[in-house]
Short mmCIF file of C-alpha atoms in Angstrom, two decimals:
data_model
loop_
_atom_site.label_atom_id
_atom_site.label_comp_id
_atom_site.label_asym_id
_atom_site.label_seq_id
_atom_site.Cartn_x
_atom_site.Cartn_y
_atom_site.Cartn_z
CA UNK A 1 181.96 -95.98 1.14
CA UNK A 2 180.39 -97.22 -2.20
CA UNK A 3 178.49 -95.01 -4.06
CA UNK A 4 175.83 -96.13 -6.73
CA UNK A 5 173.27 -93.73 -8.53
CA UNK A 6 170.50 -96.29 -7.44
CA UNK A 7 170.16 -98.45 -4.83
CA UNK A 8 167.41 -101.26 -4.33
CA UNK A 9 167.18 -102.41 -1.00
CA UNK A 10 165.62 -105.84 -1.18
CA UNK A 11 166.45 -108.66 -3.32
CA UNK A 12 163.09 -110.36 -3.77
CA UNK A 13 160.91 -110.44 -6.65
CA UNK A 14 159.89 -106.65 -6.82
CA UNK A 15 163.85 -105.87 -6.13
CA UNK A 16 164.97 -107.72 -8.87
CA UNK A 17 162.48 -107.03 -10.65
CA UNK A 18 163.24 -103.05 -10.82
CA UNK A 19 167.15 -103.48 -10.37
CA UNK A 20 166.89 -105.57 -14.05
CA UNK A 21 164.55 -102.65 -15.77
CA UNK A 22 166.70 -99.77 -14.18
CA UNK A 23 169.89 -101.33 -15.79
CA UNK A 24 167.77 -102.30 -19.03
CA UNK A 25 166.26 -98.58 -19.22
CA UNK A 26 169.01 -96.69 -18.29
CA UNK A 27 172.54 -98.54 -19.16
CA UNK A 28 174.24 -95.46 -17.73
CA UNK A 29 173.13 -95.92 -14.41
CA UNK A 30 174.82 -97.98 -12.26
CA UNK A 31 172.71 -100.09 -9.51
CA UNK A 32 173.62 -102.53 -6.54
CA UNK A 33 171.00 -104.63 -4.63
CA UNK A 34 171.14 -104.68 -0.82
CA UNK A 35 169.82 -108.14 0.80
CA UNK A 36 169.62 -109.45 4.25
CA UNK A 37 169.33 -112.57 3.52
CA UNK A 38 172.37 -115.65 1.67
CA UNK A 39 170.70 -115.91 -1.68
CA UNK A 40 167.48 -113.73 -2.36
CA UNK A 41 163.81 -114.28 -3.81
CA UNK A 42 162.88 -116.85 -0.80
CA UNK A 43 159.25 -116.34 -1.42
CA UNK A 44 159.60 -116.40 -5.18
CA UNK A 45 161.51 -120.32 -4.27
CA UNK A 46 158.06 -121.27 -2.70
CA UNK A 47 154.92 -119.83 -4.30
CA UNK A 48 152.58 -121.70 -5.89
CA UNK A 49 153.91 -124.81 -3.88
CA UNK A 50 157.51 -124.54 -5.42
CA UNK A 51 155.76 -123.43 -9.11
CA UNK A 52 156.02 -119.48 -8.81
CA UNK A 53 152.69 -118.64 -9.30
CA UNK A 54 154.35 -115.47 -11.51
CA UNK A 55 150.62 -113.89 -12.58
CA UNK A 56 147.09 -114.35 -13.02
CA UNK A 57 145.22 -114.20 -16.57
CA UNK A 58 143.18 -111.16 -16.36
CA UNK A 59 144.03 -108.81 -18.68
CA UNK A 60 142.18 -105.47 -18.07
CA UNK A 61 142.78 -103.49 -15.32
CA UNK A 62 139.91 -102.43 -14.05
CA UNK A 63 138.70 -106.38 -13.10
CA UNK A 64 142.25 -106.49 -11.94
CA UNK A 65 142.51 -103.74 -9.65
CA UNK A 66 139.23 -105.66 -7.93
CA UNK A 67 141.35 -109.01 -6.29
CA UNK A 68 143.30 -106.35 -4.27
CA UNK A 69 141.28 -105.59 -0.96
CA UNK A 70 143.92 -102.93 -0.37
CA UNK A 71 145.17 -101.16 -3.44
CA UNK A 72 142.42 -101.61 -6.07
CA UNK A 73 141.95 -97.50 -6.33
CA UNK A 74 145.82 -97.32 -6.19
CA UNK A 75 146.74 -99.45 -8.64
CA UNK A 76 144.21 -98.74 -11.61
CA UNK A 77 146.38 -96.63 -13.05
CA UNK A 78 149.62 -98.23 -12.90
CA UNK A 79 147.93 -101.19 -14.13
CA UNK A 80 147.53 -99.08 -17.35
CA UNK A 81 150.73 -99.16 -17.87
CA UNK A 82 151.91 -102.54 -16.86
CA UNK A 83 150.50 -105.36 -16.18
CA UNK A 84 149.68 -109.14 -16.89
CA UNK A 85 150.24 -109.13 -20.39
CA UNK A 86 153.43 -107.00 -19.69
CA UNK A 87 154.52 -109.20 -17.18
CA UNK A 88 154.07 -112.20 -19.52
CA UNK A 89 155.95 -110.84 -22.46
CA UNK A 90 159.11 -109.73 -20.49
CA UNK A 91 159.19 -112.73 -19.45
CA UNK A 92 159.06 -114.52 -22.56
CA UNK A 93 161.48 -112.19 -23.93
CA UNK A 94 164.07 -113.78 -21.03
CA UNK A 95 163.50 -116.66 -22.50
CA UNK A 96 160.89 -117.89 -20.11
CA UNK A 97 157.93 -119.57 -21.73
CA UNK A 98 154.66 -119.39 -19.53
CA UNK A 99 151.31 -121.49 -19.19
CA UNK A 100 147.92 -120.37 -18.30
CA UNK A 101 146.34 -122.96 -15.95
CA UNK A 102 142.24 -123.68 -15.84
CA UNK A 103 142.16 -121.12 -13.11
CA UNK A 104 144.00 -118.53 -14.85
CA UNK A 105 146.98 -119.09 -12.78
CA UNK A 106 150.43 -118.64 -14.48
CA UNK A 107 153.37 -120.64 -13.84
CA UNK A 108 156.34 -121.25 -15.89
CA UNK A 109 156.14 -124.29 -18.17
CA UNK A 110 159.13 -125.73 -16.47
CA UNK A 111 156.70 -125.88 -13.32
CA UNK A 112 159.65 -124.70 -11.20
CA UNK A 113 160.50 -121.63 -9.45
CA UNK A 114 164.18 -121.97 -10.28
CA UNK A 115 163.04 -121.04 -13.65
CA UNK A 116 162.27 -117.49 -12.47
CA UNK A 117 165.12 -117.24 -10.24
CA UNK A 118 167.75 -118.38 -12.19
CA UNK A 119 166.20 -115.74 -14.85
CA UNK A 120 166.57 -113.03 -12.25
CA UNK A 121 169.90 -113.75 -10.83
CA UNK A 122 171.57 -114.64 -14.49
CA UNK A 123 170.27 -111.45 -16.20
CA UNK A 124 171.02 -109.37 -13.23
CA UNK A 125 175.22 -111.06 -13.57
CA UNK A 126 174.54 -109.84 -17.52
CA UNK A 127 173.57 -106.37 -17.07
CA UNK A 128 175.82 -105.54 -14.55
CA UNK A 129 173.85 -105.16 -11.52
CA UNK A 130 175.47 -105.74 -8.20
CA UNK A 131 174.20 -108.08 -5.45
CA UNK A 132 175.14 -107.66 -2.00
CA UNK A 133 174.15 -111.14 -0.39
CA UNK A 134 174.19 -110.90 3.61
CA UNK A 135 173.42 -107.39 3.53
CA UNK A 136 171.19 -106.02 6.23
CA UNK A 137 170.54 -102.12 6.49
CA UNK A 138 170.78 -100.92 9.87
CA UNK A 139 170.30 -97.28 9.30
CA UNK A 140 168.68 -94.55 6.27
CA UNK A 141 170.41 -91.11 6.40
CA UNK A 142 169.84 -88.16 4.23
CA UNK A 143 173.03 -86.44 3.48
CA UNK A 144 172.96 -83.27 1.23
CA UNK A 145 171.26 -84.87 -2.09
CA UNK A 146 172.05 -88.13 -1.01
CA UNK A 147 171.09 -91.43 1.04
CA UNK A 148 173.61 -93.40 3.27
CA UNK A 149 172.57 -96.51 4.15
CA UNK A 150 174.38 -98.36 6.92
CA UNK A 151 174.78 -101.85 6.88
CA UNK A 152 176.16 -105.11 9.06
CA UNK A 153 179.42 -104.59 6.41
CA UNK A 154 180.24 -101.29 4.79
CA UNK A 155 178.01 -97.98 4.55
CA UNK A 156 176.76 -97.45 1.02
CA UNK A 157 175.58 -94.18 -0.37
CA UNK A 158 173.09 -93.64 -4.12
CA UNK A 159 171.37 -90.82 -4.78
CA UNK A 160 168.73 -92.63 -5.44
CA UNK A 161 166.89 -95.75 -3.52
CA UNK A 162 164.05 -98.03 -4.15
CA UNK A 163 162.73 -100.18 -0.87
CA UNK A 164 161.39 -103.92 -1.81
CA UNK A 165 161.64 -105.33 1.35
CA UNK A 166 158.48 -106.38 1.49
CA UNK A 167 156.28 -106.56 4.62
CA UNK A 168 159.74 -106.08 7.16
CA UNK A 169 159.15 -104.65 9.66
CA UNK A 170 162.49 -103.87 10.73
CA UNK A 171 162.46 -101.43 7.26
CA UNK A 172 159.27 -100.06 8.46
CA UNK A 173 160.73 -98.89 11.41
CA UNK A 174 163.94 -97.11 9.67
CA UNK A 175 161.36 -95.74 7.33
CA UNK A 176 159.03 -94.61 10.17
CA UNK A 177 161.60 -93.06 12.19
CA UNK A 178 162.16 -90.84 8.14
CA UNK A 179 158.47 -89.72 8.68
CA UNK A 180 156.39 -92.43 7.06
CA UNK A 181 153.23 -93.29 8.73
CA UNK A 182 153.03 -97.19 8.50
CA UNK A 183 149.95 -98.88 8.82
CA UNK A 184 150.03 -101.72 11.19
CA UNK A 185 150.43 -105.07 9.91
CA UNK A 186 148.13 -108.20 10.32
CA UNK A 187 148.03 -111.54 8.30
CA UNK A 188 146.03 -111.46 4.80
CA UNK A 189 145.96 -114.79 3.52
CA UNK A 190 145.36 -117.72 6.37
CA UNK A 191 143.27 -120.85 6.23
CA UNK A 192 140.44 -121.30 8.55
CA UNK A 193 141.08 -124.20 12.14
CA UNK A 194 137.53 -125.56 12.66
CA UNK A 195 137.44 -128.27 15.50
CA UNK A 196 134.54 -130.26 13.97
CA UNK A 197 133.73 -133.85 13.93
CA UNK A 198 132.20 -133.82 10.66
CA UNK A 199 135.11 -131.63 8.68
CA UNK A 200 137.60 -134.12 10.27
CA UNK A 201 135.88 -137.38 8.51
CA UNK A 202 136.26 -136.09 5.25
CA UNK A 203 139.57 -134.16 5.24
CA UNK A 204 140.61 -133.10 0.76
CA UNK A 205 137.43 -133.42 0.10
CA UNK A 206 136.65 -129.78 -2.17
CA UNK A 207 133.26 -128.30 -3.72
CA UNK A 208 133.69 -126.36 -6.69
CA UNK A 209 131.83 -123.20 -5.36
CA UNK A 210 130.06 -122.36 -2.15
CA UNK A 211 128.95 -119.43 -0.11
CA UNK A 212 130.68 -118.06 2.78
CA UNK A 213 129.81 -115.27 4.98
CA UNK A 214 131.55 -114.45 8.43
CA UNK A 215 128.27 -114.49 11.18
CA UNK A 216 127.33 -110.59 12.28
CA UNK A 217 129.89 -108.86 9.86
CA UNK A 218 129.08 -108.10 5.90
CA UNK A 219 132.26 -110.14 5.36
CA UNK A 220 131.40 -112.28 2.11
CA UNK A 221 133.49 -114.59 -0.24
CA UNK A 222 132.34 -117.37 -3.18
CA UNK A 223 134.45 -119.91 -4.54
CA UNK A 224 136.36 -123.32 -4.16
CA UNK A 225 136.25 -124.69 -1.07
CA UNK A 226 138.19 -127.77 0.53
CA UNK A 227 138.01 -129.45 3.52
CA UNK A 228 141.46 -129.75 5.35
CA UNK A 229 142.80 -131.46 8.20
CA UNK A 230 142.89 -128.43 10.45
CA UNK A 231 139.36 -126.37 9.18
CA UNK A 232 138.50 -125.06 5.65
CA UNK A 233 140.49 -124.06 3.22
CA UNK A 234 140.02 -122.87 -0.46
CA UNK A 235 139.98 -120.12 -2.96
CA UNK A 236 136.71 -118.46 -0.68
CA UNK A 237 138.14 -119.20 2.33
CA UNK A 238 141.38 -117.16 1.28
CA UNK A 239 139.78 -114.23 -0.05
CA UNK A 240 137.67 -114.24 2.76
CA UNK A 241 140.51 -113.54 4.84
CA UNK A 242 142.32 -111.24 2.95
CA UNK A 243 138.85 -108.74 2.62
CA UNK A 244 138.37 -109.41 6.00
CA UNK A 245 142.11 -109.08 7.18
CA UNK A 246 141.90 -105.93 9.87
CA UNK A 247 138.77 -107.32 10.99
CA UNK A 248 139.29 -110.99 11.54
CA UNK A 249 142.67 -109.57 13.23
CA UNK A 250 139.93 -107.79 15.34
CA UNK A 251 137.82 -110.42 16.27
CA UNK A 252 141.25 -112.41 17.25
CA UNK A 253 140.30 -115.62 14.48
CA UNK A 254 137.17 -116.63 16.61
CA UNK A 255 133.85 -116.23 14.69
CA UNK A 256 131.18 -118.00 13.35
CA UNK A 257 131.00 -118.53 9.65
CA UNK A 258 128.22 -119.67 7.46
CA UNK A 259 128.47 -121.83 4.71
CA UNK A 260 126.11 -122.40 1.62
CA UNK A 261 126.79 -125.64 -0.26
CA UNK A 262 124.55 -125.36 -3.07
CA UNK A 263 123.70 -121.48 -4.21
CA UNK A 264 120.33 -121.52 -3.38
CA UNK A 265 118.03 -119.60 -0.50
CA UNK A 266 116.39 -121.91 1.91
CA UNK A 267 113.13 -121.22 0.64
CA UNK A 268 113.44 -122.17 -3.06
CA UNK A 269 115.75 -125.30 -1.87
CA UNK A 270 112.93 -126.64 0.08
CA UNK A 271 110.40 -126.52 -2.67
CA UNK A 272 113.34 -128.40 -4.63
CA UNK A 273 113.63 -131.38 -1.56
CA UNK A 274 109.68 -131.94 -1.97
CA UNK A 275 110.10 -132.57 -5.39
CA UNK A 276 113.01 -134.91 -4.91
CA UNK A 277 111.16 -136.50 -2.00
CA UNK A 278 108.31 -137.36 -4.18
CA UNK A 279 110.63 -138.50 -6.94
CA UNK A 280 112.94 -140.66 -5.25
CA UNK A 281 110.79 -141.38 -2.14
CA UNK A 282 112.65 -145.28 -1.88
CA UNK A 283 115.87 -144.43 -1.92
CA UNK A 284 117.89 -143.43 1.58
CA UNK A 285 118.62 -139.95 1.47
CA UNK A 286 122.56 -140.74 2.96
CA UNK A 287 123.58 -142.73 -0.58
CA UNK A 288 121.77 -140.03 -2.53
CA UNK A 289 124.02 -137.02 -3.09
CA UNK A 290 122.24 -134.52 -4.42
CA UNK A 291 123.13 -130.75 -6.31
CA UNK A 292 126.37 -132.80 -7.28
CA UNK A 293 127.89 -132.81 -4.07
CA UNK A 294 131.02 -135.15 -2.84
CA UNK A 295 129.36 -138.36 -1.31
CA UNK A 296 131.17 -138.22 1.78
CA UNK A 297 130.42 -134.69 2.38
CA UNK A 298 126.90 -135.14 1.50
CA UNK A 299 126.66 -137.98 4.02
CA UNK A 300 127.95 -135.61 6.74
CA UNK A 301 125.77 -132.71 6.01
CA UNK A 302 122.95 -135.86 6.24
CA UNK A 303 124.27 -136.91 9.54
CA UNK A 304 124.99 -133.17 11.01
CA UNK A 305 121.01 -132.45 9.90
CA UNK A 306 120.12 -135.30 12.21
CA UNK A 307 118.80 -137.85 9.53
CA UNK A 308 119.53 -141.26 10.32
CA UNK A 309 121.37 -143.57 7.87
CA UNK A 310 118.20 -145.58 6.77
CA UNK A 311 115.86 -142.70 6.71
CA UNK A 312 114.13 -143.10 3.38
CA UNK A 313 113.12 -140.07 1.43
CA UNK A 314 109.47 -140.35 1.27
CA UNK A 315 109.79 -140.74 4.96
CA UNK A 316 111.32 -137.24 5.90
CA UNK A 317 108.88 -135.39 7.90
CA UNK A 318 108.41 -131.24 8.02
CA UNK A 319 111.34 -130.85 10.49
CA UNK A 320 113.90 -133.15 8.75
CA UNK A 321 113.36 -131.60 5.46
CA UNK A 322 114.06 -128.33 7.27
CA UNK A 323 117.01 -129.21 8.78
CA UNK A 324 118.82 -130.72 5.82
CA UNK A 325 118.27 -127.52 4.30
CA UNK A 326 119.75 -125.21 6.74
CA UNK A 327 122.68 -127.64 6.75
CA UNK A 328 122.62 -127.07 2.81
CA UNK A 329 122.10 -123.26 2.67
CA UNK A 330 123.25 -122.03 6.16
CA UNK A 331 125.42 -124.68 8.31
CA UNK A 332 127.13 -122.79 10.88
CA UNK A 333 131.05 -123.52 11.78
CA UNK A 334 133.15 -121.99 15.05
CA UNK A 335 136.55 -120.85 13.77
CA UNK A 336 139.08 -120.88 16.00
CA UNK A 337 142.02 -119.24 15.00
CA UNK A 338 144.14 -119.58 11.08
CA UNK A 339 147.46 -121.24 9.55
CA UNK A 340 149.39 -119.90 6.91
CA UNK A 341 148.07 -120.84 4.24
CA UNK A 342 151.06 -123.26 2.36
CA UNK A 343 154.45 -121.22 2.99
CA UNK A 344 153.27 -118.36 1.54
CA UNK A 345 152.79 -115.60 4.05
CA UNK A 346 151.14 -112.11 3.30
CA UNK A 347 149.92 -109.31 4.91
CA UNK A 348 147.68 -105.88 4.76
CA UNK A 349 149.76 -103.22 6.26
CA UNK A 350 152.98 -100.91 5.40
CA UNK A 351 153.43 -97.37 4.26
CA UNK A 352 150.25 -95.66 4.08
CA UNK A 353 149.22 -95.68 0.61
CA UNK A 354 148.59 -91.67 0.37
CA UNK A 355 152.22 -90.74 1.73
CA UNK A 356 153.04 -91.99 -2.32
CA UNK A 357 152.88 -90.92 -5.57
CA UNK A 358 151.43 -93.52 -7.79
CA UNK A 359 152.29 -92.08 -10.99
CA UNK A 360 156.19 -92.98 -9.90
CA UNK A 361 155.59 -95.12 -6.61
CA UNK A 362 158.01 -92.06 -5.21
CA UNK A 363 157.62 -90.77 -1.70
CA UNK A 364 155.20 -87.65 -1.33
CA UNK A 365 157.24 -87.00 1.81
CA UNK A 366 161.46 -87.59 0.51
CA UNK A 367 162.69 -86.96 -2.76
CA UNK A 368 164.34 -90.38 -4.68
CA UNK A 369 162.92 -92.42 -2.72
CA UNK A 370 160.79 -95.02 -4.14
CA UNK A 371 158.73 -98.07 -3.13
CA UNK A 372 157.92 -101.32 -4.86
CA UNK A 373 156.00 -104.52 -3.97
CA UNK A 374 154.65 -105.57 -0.50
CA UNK A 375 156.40 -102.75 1.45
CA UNK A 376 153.43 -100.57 0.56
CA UNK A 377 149.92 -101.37 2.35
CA UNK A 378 148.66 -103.12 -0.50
CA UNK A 379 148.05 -106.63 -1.06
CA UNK A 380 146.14 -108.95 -3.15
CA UNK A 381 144.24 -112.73 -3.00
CA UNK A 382 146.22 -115.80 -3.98
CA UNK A 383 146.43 -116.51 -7.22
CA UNK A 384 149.38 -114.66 -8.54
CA UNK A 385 148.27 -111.10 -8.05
CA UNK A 386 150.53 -110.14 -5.17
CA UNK A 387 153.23 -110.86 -7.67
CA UNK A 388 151.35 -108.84 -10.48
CA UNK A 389 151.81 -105.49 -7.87
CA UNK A 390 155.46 -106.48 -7.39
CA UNK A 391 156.17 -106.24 -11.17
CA UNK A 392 153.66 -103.62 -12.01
CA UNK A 393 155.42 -101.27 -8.89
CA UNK A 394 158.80 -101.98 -10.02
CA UNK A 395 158.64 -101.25 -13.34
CA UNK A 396 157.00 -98.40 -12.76
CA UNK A 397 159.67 -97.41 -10.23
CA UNK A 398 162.30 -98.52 -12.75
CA UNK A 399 160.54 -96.33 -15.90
CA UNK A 400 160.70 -93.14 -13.60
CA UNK A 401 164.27 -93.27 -12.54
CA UNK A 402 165.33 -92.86 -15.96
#
């Protein structure tokens, strides 16, 4: 049986991550990753559509902490200690120059993800950290003051480990069956499918920012949105459905959602339509986008208020201009169930977030045994922040061991 002093189990971006500061912090210890899979860091190969999407550009922790719907009180505090600027740095001190999108996105300059993984896997060879490729754990035991971890190969043994296996829940079970209480898991970040006529004429069509709002809940997002082939899709929709994970899981992704294209009540967008009425009374209201919306969606929200393609302005009677502006402010769309969203697949659930200490990310319940990354029930929106709590967790977990 091998025997290291720590062993990460998980060899994805938070298990790197933490194997590379370990060795960094504390030379003297020697450390071994454990993963299932032939070569590691799958999701890191696809996020941000084959980019790595490594961070996002917000650099205080307290507006931070607020894109995680589960985690924000968790994480304030580690987030004192490490985070985006952190991230950036150590990255740049690999070697890795970075680039801060219009979005405040951050991807490597190379615009590949093979920039971050051939980071990972080369400094990992250079500070002698061990990769076990292929390596599944079947089994956690706790002999005497250490761990034994059974595998598909050999048994290993550390007297320390650090799980970053993300949201498996083949690890949650062995970790359940230790006496952690996992919360169940359900997806996070899905697009929405909308059978609609309208949505299906004008498929990559976006709008900058809208209003969304799931129908009888106080579910509530604002943001990008773009029309896809299959429903809506967007930065709102997505952090729509990562706040409203559990209960959009609930509700079994069939609900009503309402949609406001232009950021204004009903009321005060009416008084706005008279105004443009009497100003532009000639001209049909189809080929006369208004509150800078796309033509072709504007022409559908025309159509789905009922307004036929020659209706003039100055023509629109009481119940037309009515209707054009609950398509505006409040048009109403059935969803009927999600897709991933891209490749990248996250969820809300894991080990229950007060079974650990977040000073050290160690277990309240075992001694030297750590967490980092999606394993725990927190997650964030797109936009680099689930990465941001895989960094911020492992160096934390890597800063402790010493």
């Amino acid at each position: 049986m091998e025997h290291f002093d720590i062993i990460v189990v998980g060899g994805g971006a938070a298990g790197f991550f933490c194997a590379l500061n370990i060795a960094e912090m504390h030379p003297h210890l020697s450390v071994a990753i454990l993963e299932k899979t032939k070569e590691g860091l799958g999701k890191v190969k696809i996020s941000g559509g084959g980019r790595c999407n490594v961070t996002h550009a917000e650099f205080e922790p307290k507006p931070l902490t607020t894109y995680y719907p589960r985690g924000e009180k968790e994480l304030l505090g580690p987030f004192h200690t490490f985070m985006t600027g952190d991230t950036m740095q150590w990255f740049a001190e690999k070697g890795v120059e970075l680039k801060i999108e219009e979005d405040g996105r951050v991807f490597p300059i190379s615009d590949s993800s093979s920039t971050i993984i051939d980071c990972f896997k080369s400094s990992a060879k250079q500070s002698g950290v061990k990769v076990y490729y292929s390596t599944s754990v079947k089994q956690i035991l706790v002999e005497d003051d250490n761990y034994v971890l059974n595998t598909n190969h050999e048994p290993f043994s550390a007297s320390r480990i650090v799980m970053a296996t993300g949201s498996s829940q083949g690890m949650w079970q062995l970790l359940q069956q230790l006496g952690h209480r996992i919360e169940e898991a359900v997806p996070s970040l899905f697009t929405f499918n909308i059978e609609d006529k309208q949505l299906k004429a004008i498929p990559g069509v976006s709008v900058p920012k809208v209003e969304i709002e799931v129908v009888g809940t106080d579910l509530y997002a604002e943001g990008p949105l773009l029309v896809t082939h299959w429903g809506l899709s967007g930065p709102a929709v997505l952090k729509l459905s990562a706040f409203g994970a559990i209960r959009l899981n609930e509700l079994d992704y069939k609900f009503q959602i309402k949609v406001n294209f232009v950021l204004k009540f009903k009321d005060d967008l009416l008084e706005i339509l008279k105004d443009e009425r009497n100003a532009i009374g000639k001209k049909r209201v189809l080929s006369t986008p208004l509150f800078e919306l796309p033509k072709r969606l504007w022409q559908q929200l025309v159509v789905r208020a009922g307004i036929s393609q020659e209706q003039r302005w100055g023509d629109l009677n009481k119940l037309e201009m009515d209707q054009l502006a609950d398509v505006l402010t409040e048009c109403v769309f059935n969803v009927d169930g999600k897709s991933t969203y891209k490749e990248e697949f996250v969820t809300a659930g894991g080990i229950a977030l007060e079974e650990v200490n977040f000073k050290t990310f160690e277990s309240k319940l075992l001694p030297n045994l750590y967490f980092a990354g999606e394993i725990l029930n927190i997650d964030g929106v797109t936009g680099g922040f689930n990465f941001q709590n895989a960094w911020t967790s492992a160096y934390i977990v890597a800063k402790s061991l010493g």
